[in-house]
Short mmCIF file of C-alpha atoms in Angstrom, two decimals:
data_model
loop_
_atom_site.label_atom_id
_atom_site.label_comp_id
_atom_site.label_asym_id
_atom_site.label_seq_id
_atom_site.Cartn_x
_atom_site.Cartn_y
_atom_site.Cartn_z
CA MET A 1 -21.58 61.46 21.67
CA LYS A 2 -24.74 62.16 23.24
CA ILE A 3 -25.22 63.95 26.57
CA GLN A 4 -28.54 63.36 28.33
CA VAL A 5 -30.14 64.37 31.68
CA LEU A 6 -32.53 61.57 32.93
CA ILE A 7 -34.63 61.79 35.93
CA SER A 8 -33.71 58.37 37.44
CA ASN A 9 -31.51 56.61 39.90
CA VAL A 10 -28.06 56.14 38.33
CA PHE A 11 -28.49 52.37 39.04
CA ASP A 12 -31.38 52.34 36.53
CA ILE A 13 -29.36 53.65 33.86
CA PRO A 14 -27.43 50.92 32.17
CA ALA A 15 -23.92 51.83 30.81
CA ASP A 16 -20.41 50.40 30.11
CA ILE A 17 -19.17 52.48 33.08
CA LEU A 18 -21.11 53.73 36.19
CA LEU A 19 -19.51 56.49 38.17
CA VAL A 20 -20.21 56.72 41.73
CA GLN A 21 -18.44 58.94 44.45
CA SER A 22 -16.75 58.14 47.83
CA ASN A 23 -14.86 59.88 50.66
CA ILE A 24 -11.25 59.08 50.38
CA HIS A 25 -10.88 57.70 53.95
CA LYS A 26 -13.93 55.73 54.26
CA PRO A 27 -17.19 54.92 52.21
CA CYS A 28 -20.12 56.70 53.84
CA GLU A 29 -22.38 54.22 55.50
CA LYS A 30 -25.76 55.87 55.53
CA PRO A 31 -28.16 53.50 53.49
CA THR A 32 -28.99 56.17 50.86
CA SER A 33 -25.25 57.05 49.85
CA LEU A 34 -23.83 56.00 46.77
CA MET A 35 -21.44 53.60 48.10
CA SER A 36 -23.83 51.86 50.37
CA GLN A 37 -26.12 51.42 47.31
CA THR A 38 -23.39 50.15 45.26
CA PHE A 39 -22.21 47.81 47.93
CA THR A 40 -25.55 46.65 48.43
CA LEU A 41 -26.38 46.01 44.63
CA ALA A 42 -22.58 44.75 43.68
CA GLY A 43 -22.41 42.13 46.48
CA ASP A 44 -20.33 40.89 48.96
CA LYS A 45 -17.35 40.08 46.54
CA PHE A 46 -17.17 43.68 45.62
CA LYS A 47 -17.21 45.22 48.94
CA GLU A 48 -14.33 42.75 49.86
CA LYS A 49 -12.24 44.12 47.19
CA PHE A 50 -13.01 47.63 48.06
CA ASP A 51 -10.92 47.30 51.00
CA PHE A 52 -9.87 50.90 52.54
CA GLU A 53 -7.36 49.72 54.93
CA THR A 54 -5.08 48.43 52.23
CA LYS A 55 -5.68 51.53 50.29
CA GLU A 56 -5.54 53.93 52.72
CA GLY A 57 -2.77 56.57 52.17
CA ARG A 58 -2.36 55.32 48.47
CA LEU A 59 -5.46 56.95 47.20
CA ALA A 60 -5.61 60.59 46.49
CA TYR A 61 -8.48 63.24 45.43
CA GLY A 62 -8.99 62.98 41.81
CA ASP A 63 -8.42 59.09 41.78
CA VAL A 64 -10.68 56.57 40.03
CA LEU A 65 -10.80 53.12 41.46
CA VAL A 66 -12.00 50.78 38.71
CA MET A 67 -13.79 47.77 40.06
CA LYS A 68 -15.71 44.87 38.28
CA PRO A 69 -19.51 44.45 40.01
CA GLU A 70 -20.51 40.66 39.54
CA ASN A 71 -23.78 41.50 40.71
CA LEU A 72 -24.33 44.32 38.38
CA SER A 73 -22.60 42.87 35.36
CA ASP A 74 -26.06 42.82 33.50
CA ARG A 75 -26.23 46.60 33.59
CA PHE A 76 -22.56 48.07 33.99
CA MET A 77 -19.17 46.63 32.79
CA THR A 78 -17.12 48.61 35.50
CA VAL A 79 -17.99 50.67 38.49
CA CYS A 80 -15.55 53.54 38.67
CA VAL A 81 -15.65 54.98 42.11
CA GLY A 82 -14.30 58.74 41.87
CA PHE A 83 -12.80 60.77 44.73
CA PRO A 84 -13.67 64.28 43.84
CA GLY A 85 -12.66 65.98 47.00
CA THR A 86 -15.36 67.88 49.00
CA GLY A 87 -16.14 71.26 47.03
CA ASN A 88 -12.52 71.15 45.20
CA PRO A 89 -13.02 71.87 41.63
CA GLU A 90 -9.26 70.92 40.97
CA SER A 91 -9.40 67.39 42.26
CA PHE A 92 -13.05 66.93 40.62
CA ASP A 93 -11.38 67.95 37.38
CA ILE A 94 -8.51 65.33 37.66
CA MET A 95 -11.26 62.86 38.66
CA LEU A 96 -13.13 63.57 35.38
CA LYS A 97 -9.95 63.35 33.41
CA ASN A 98 -9.11 59.93 34.84
CA LEU A 99 -12.62 58.64 34.22
CA PHE A 100 -12.51 59.79 30.52
CA SER A 101 -8.96 58.56 30.16
CA TYR A 102 -10.21 55.01 31.48
CA GLY A 103 -13.46 55.03 29.29
CA TYR A 104 -11.06 55.96 26.36
CA GLY A 105 -9.05 52.90 27.01
CA LEU A 106 -11.92 50.77 27.64
CA ALA A 107 -13.29 51.73 24.04
CA GLY A 108 -10.08 50.66 22.52
CA GLU A 109 -10.24 47.63 24.46
CA ILE A 110 -13.39 46.30 23.58
CA LYS A 111 -13.59 47.66 20.20
CA ARG A 112 -16.56 50.01 20.35
CA ARG A 113 -17.80 53.17 21.71
CA VAL A 114 -18.79 53.19 25.56
CA SER A 115 -21.43 54.85 27.52
CA ILE A 116 -21.20 56.27 31.07
CA SER A 117 -23.72 56.95 33.74
CA ALA A 118 -23.29 59.04 36.61
CA PRO A 119 -24.95 61.39 39.16
CA PRO A 120 -23.95 64.76 39.84
CA VAL A 121 -20.78 63.66 41.96
CA GLY A 122 -19.23 65.93 44.32
CA THR A 123 -22.18 67.94 44.79
CA ASN A 124 -23.40 66.59 48.41
CA VAL A 125 -23.33 68.84 51.44
CA GLY A 126 -20.33 71.31 51.56
CA GLY A 127 -19.26 70.18 48.06
CA LEU A 128 -19.26 71.46 44.82
CA THR A 129 -22.36 73.59 43.42
CA PHE A 130 -24.29 72.31 40.51
CA GLU A 131 -22.73 75.30 38.64
CA GLU A 132 -19.53 74.31 39.59
CA PHE A 133 -20.16 70.63 38.72
CA MET A 134 -21.59 71.67 35.32
CA LYS A 135 -18.67 74.16 34.64
CA GLY A 136 -16.02 71.22 35.06
CA LEU A 137 -18.29 68.76 33.19
CA ASN A 138 -18.63 71.35 30.32
CA GLU A 139 -15.00 71.93 30.23
CA ARG A 140 -14.34 68.38 29.82
CA PHE A 141 -16.65 67.77 27.07
CA SER A 142 -14.96 70.64 25.24
CA MET A 143 -11.77 69.11 25.65
CA LEU A 144 -13.07 65.94 24.21
CA LYS A 145 -14.38 67.72 21.24
CA GLU A 146 -11.19 69.58 20.77
CA THR A 147 -9.12 66.60 20.58
CA GLY A 148 -11.71 64.29 18.72
CA ASN A 149 -11.55 61.93 21.61
CA TYR A 150 -15.46 62.07 22.19
CA ARG A 151 -15.40 59.44 19.33
CA ARG A 152 -14.93 56.63 21.72
CA PHE A 153 -18.06 57.54 23.88
CA GLU A 154 -21.67 56.84 22.87
CA THR A 155 -23.40 58.33 25.77
CA PHE A 156 -23.06 60.13 28.99
CA SER A 157 -25.95 60.00 31.03
CA LEU A 158 -26.41 62.27 34.11
CA ALA A 159 -29.05 61.18 36.78
CA ALA A 160 -31.21 63.71 38.21
CA LYS A 161 -33.15 63.48 41.21
CA ASN A 162 -36.22 65.17 40.02
CA GLN A 163 -37.52 67.52 37.47
CA GLU A 164 -36.18 70.78 38.94
CA GLN A 165 -32.71 69.26 39.18
CA LYS A 166 -33.27 67.80 35.71
CA GLU A 167 -34.16 71.47 34.39
CA LEU A 168 -31.13 73.10 36.31
CA LEU A 169 -28.64 70.54 34.77
CA GLU A 170 -29.83 70.88 31.01
CA GLY A 171 -30.00 74.63 31.66
CA LEU A 172 -26.09 74.61 32.51
CA LEU A 173 -25.21 71.73 29.92
CA GLU A 174 -23.49 73.32 26.95
CA TYR A 175 -23.80 70.08 24.77
CA GLN A 176 -26.10 67.62 24.15
CA ILE A 177 -24.61 66.21 21.15
CA ILE A 178 -20.72 66.28 20.20
CA GLU A 179 -20.01 65.65 16.56
#
């Protein structure tokens, strides 16, 4: 499993699974938010399926909602909307566990290793620090290595906004390759 940090918009890093985040109560409506960009790129059918009114009260922090993005299908097989909680390492860890569990199952279903693209989810205002984010991600990578489940994953690509963020994330990353 290759782990890489790239300076890029996460939507420009093709993968089997795209991880984005949302608030559990309502997606952020700012045009620059991950959910607004996802809705714009994935199309109206995706937005209609992502109906918070019917899911309200059934979603919990740490959940991952798996969606099929019709308009993004040339770049991503699925979009996983994670609910990491604001500044909560425990629910962030549950979200990562759910993400990798889904990826493990998808790899078995399609009979090949899968790739994941993700931004540093859960790190927006009031959220996790980059150190907390990378600590949780490194712990999850360690578990994948210990169990041998890393074999189901080809790459994990982390999108950085700029060179400074890339260097910070790479400096905190404990693995570049898991074998």
